[in-house]
Every structure is written in structure tokens, then in C-alpha cells.
């Protein structure tokens, strides 16, 4: 079974992001970038499926600027067999990415598409669901456990009231949650091997996809800074502040 794993290049989760002075977006100049943590979990799960003998080939896919090659090399160092970069300098919104992935799904015919439930930069949580809708595939989101056998995937997912288990017929789309696994440490020998693995590069036009943005960002601003705390002399003063200043009671 062939497994397709989309991965996204995002600002590293350890970096404190800064909003541009003109409010048009987040400043990513000279900022450390890395693979989206949820996508890293997806790559790890695909590698584990191959180690179990379920998957035979893992293809990592990324859509974006040329530097996304670094993210794909990381995916191949974790264990992906080859990579595909859809190179595009324009802003790619979830619908555009889903259309690009749908074109690659038609081309590669994978038995399973597994990707992170959301990216930590825009937090949209849309691409997996949009891909499933466009490709007409069953989907199981927020997976905390995945088992594949006999042409079906059994996916345990986290819901508000506890856990829910779904059984979907392959091919299917699965999006990963944090508790699915813990990605392995990437060793230097595997990083060196990844440099020799195949990476194909396409443009959106090669796949016949229009990536024109459908949504316009009007303004990006930081949340208001938290005010300093104050000491109150008694309970009556505390209740007064909660009622008249904080307005929470």
C-alpha cells in the first residue's frame, strides 16, 4: 500500500512570532522554520505502518516555496521513500492546497493519505477535510490510534466526551492528533541518506490547479497584553473589582 503524507513548512514552535508593523501578517524574516509538528506525527505513523508490513511506499508532499525542500528532506530522514514539492511563491490557502493534493492523489493513487489535523501557523484545520471532500474519500480526523487491515482503517479519535472509533474503507484520509505517537529522533546517517532520495518538483500549472487566494486577510494583530495584578484588602473589594472592572460576575 502506498501512503501519501503532506507536510507543511511553518515557523518553529519554539519561536515567539512577531506581527509585522503594518499588520499585514507575521514576520518570518530570519526566523527558524521547521516541519509542522502534527505533520511530523503523520510521517512517523506512516513509517510505523511500513515497519508493520502494511505500507510499502511513503511519499512526502509539500506545497510552497523552494525552501520546503528542507522540510521534505526531514520527512525522508524520518523514513519517507521519496518526495514531491509543488513549488509556488504565492500564498497557499487550505482550499488551494487541498486541490493540489487531490491532483497528486489522482496521479499517485495512494491507499492512505495521512496528514496533521492542523498547521500551527494558521490553525485552519481544513485541508484534510477539504481533500476528502474533493477526492470523494472517507475521512477520520483527530486520530489518536490507527490500525490498518483487510482494506480498512480502524481509527480511534478524540471527541469531547471521550474516544470514538471509526472504521473507514481504504483509500481514506486520516488526520493526526498529538497523542497518536511520538516522532523518532532523526539520526545523522538518515539525514545523509535523505539527500540521495528522489524529489520531484511540480508547479501548480503542471497539475492544472488554480491557486488564486479566495480569502483576504484584513489585519493581523497581537492579543492585548495582560495587565498587572493588584492586591485587594478584603473579600468585599475583590467582589467589587470582579463585578465592576472585570465584569465576570
Coordinates of C-alpha atoms in Angstrom, one line a residue:
X1 CA 0.0 0.0 0.0
X2 CA 1.2 3.5 -0.9
X3 CA 0.9 6.2 1.7
X4 CA 0.9 9.9 0.9
X5 CA 1.9 12.3 3.7
X6 CA 1.5 16.0 3.1
X7 CA 3.9 18.1 5.3
X8 CA 4.0 21.9 5.8
X9 CA 6.9 24.3 6.5
X10 CA 6.0 26.5 9.4
X11 CA 7.7 28.8 11.9
X12 CA 9.3 26.6 14.6
X13 CA 7.0 26.0 17.6
X14 CA 9.8 27.3 19.9
X15 CA 9.9 30.7 18.2
X16 CA 7.9 33.6 19.6
X17 CA 6.3 35.1 16.5
X18 CA 6.2 38.8 15.8
X19 CA 3.5 40.7 13.9
X20 CA 4.6 43.0 11.1
X21 CA 4.4 46.7 12.0
X22 CA 1.9 47.3 9.2
X23 CA -0.4 44.5 10.5
X24 CA -0.4 42.5 7.2
X25 CA 0.9 39.3 8.7
X26 CA 3.6 37.6 10.8
X27 CA 7.2 38.5 10.3
X28 CA 9.1 35.3 9.2
X29 CA 12.4 37.1 8.1
X30 CA 15.4 35.3 9.6
X31 CA 13.1 33.1 11.7
X32 CA 13.8 29.4 12.2
X33 CA 11.4 27.2 10.2
X34 CA 10.6 23.5 10.7
X35 CA 8.1 20.9 9.9
X36 CA 4.6 21.3 11.3
X37 CA 4.5 19.1 14.5
X38 CA 1.2 17.4 13.5
X39 CA 2.7 16.5 10.1
X40 CA 5.8 15.1 11.8
X41 CA 3.5 12.8 13.7
X42 CA 1.8 11.8 10.4
X43 CA 5.2 10.9 8.8
X44 CA 6.1 8.8 11.9
X45 CA 2.8 6.9 11.8
X46 CA 3.3 6.2 8.1
X47 CA 6.8 4.8 8.8
X48 CA 5.4 2.7 11.6
X49 CA 2.8 1.3 9.2
X50 CA 5.6 0.3 6.8
X51 CA 7.5 -1.3 9.6
X52 CA 4.4 -3.4 10.4
X53 CA 4.4 -4.5 6.8
X54 CA 1.1 -2.6 6.0
X55 CA 2.6 0.2 3.8
X56 CA 5.1 -0.4 1.0
X57 CA 6.0 3.1 0.0
X58 CA 5.8 6.5 1.7
X59 CA 5.6 9.7 -0.4
X60 CA 6.1 13.0 1.4
X61 CA 4.4 16.1 -0.3
X62 CA 4.8 19.8 0.4
X63 CA 3.3 22.8 -1.3
X64 CA 5.1 26.2 -1.1
X65 CA 8.4 28.0 -1.6
X66 CA 11.7 26.4 -2.7
X67 CA 12.8 26.1 0.9
X68 CA 10.1 23.5 1.5
X69 CA 12.7 21.1 0.1
X70 CA 14.4 21.2 3.6
X71 CA 11.1 20.1 5.2
X72 CA 10.8 17.2 2.7
X73 CA 14.4 16.1 3.4
X74 CA 13.5 16.0 7.0
X75 CA 10.5 13.8 6.2
X76 CA 12.7 11.5 4.1
X77 CA 15.2 11.4 7.0
X78 CA 12.4 10.2 9.3
X79 CA 11.6 7.4 6.8
X80 CA 9.7 8.6 3.7
X81 CA 10.9 6.9 0.5
X82 CA 10.6 9.9 -1.9
X83 CA 9.2 13.4 -2.0
X84 CA 7.1 15.7 -4.2
X85 CA 7.4 19.5 -4.0
X86 CA 4.6 21.6 -5.6
X87 CA 6.6 24.8 -5.9
X88 CA 4.7 28.1 -5.6
X89 CA 5.8 31.5 -4.4
X90 CA 2.2 32.7 -3.8
X91 CA 0.2 32.4 -0.6
X92 CA -1.4 29.0 -0.5
X93 CA -4.7 28.8 1.4
X94 CA -6.2 25.4 2.6
X95 CA -8.5 25.1 -0.4
X96 CA -5.7 25.6 -2.9
X97 CA -3.5 23.0 -1.0
X98 CA -6.4 20.5 -1.0
X99 CA -6.8 20.9 -4.7
X100 CA -3.1 20.4 -5.3
X101 CA -3.1 17.3 -3.1
X102 CA -6.2 16.0 -4.9
X103 CA -4.3 16.2 -8.2
X104 CA -1.4 14.3 -6.7
X105 CA -3.8 11.7 -5.2
X106 CA -5.2 11.1 -8.7
X107 CA -1.7 10.8 -10.0
X108 CA -0.2 8.6 -7.3
X109 CA -3.3 6.6 -6.3
X110 CA -2.3 6.1 -2.6
X111 CA -4.1 3.7 -0.4
X112 CA -3.9 6.1 2.6
X113 CA -3.4 9.8 2.9
X114 CA -2.3 10.8 6.4
X115 CA -1.6 14.4 7.5
X116 CA -1.6 16.6 10.5
X117 CA -5.0 17.8 11.7
X118 CA -3.9 21.4 11.5
X119 CA -0.9 23.7 11.0
X120 CA 0.4 25.7 13.9
X121 CA 0.8 28.9 11.9
X122 CA -2.8 29.4 10.6
X123 CA -4.6 26.8 12.8
X124 CA -7.2 26.4 10.0
X125 CA -7.9 22.6 10.5
X126 CA -9.4 22.4 7.0
X127 CA -7.0 20.8 4.5
X128 CA -7.6 17.2 5.3
X129 CA -11.4 17.6 5.3
X130 CA -11.4 19.6 2.1
X131 CA -9.2 16.9 0.4
X132 CA -11.5 14.1 1.5
X133 CA -14.5 16.1 0.0
X134 CA -12.7 16.9 -3.3
X135 CA -11.4 13.4 -3.8
X136 CA -14.7 11.7 -2.6
X137 CA -12.8 9.7 0.1
X138 CA -13.9 8.7 3.6
X139 CA -12.2 10.6 6.4
X140 CA -11.3 10.1 10.0
X141 CA -9.9 13.2 11.8
X142 CA -8.0 13.8 15.1
X143 CA -6.7 10.2 15.2
X144 CA -5.1 9.0 18.4
X145 CA -4.7 5.4 17.1
X146 CA -4.6 4.0 13.6
X147 CA -4.8 0.3 12.7
X148 CA -4.9 -0.9 9.1
X149 CA -6.0 -4.4 7.9
X150 CA -8.1 -6.1 5.2
X151 CA -8.6 -2.9 3.2
X152 CA -10.0 -0.9 6.2
X153 CA -8.5 1.5 8.7
X154 CA -9.8 1.5 12.2
X155 CA -9.2 5.0 13.7
X156 CA -9.6 5.9 17.3
X157 CA -10.3 9.7 17.6
X158 CA -10.7 12.1 20.4
X159 CA -14.1 13.7 20.9
X160 CA -15.5 15.9 23.7
X161 CA -16.9 13.1 25.6
X162 CA -14.0 10.6 25.4
X163 CA -12.9 8.4 22.5
X164 CA -14.7 7.3 19.3
X165 CA -13.6 4.5 16.9
X166 CA -14.4 4.7 13.2
X167 CA -13.8 2.1 10.6
X168 CA -13.2 3.5 7.1
X169 CA -12.7 1.8 3.8
X170 CA -9.4 2.5 2.1
X171 CA -8.4 4.6 0.3
X172 CA -9.1 7.2 3.0
X173 CA -7.9 10.5 4.6
X174 CA -6.7 10.4 8.2
X175 CA -5.6 13.5 10.2
X176 CA -3.4 13.1 13.2
X177 CA -3.7 14.3 16.8
X178 CA -0.8 14.9 19.2
X179 CA -1.4 11.6 21.1
X180 CA -1.1 9.3 18.1
X181 CA 2.7 8.8 18.6
X182 CA 6.0 10.5 19.4
X183 CA 8.2 11.1 16.3
X184 CA 11.6 9.4 16.4
X185 CA 14.9 11.3 16.7
X186 CA 16.4 11.9 13.2
X187 CA 19.9 10.5 13.1
X188 CA 22.8 11.9 11.1
X189 CA 23.1 8.8 8.8
X190 CA 19.5 9.1 7.9
X191 CA 19.9 12.8 7.2
X192 CA 22.7 11.9 4.8
X193 CA 20.7 9.1 3.1
X194 CA 17.8 11.6 2.6
X195 CA 19.9 13.8 0.4
X196 CA 20.1 10.9 -2.1
X197 CA 16.4 10.1 -2.2
X198 CA 14.2 11.2 -5.1
X199 CA 12.4 14.5 -5.1
X200 CA 10.1 15.6 -7.9
X201 CA 9.2 19.2 -8.4
X202 CA 6.0 20.4 -10.0
X203 CA 4.2 23.8 -10.4
X204 CA 0.5 24.2 -9.8
X205 CA 0.0 24.8 -13.6
X206 CA 1.6 21.3 -14.2
X207 CA -1.2 19.8 -12.1
X208 CA -3.9 22.0 -13.7
X209 CA -4.8 23.7 -10.4
X210 CA -5.7 27.4 -9.9
X211 CA -4.3 28.5 -6.5
X212 CA -5.7 32.0 -6.5
X213 CA -6.5 33.0 -2.9
X214 CA -10.2 33.0 -2.0
X215 CA -9.8 34.7 1.4
X216 CA -8.3 38.1 2.1
X217 CA -6.6 38.8 5.4
X218 CA -7.6 42.3 6.5
X219 CA -5.4 42.7 9.6
X220 CA -3.2 40.7 12.0
X221 CA -2.6 42.0 15.5
X222 CA -1.2 40.6 18.7
X223 CA -3.6 39.8 21.6
X224 CA -3.8 42.6 24.2
X225 CA -1.1 42.5 26.8
X226 CA -2.2 41.1 30.2
X227 CA -2.4 43.8 32.8
X228 CA -0.5 43.6 36.1
X229 CA -2.3 42.0 39.1
X230 CA -3.4 44.0 42.1
X231 CA -3.8 43.2 45.8
X232 CA -7.1 43.8 47.5
X233 CA -7.6 44.4 51.2
X234 CA -10.6 42.2 51.7
X235 CA -13.3 40.0 50.0
X236 CA -15.6 42.9 49.5
X237 CA -13.1 44.8 47.4
X238 CA -12.4 41.6 45.4
X239 CA -16.1 41.1 44.7
X240 CA -16.4 44.8 43.7
X241 CA -13.5 44.5 41.2
X242 CA -14.8 41.2 39.7
X243 CA -18.2 42.8 39.3
X244 CA -17.4 46.3 38.1
X245 CA -14.0 46.1 36.5
X246 CA -13.6 42.6 35.2
X247 CA -17.4 42.2 34.8
X248 CA -17.2 38.4 35.3
X249 CA -19.9 38.3 38.0

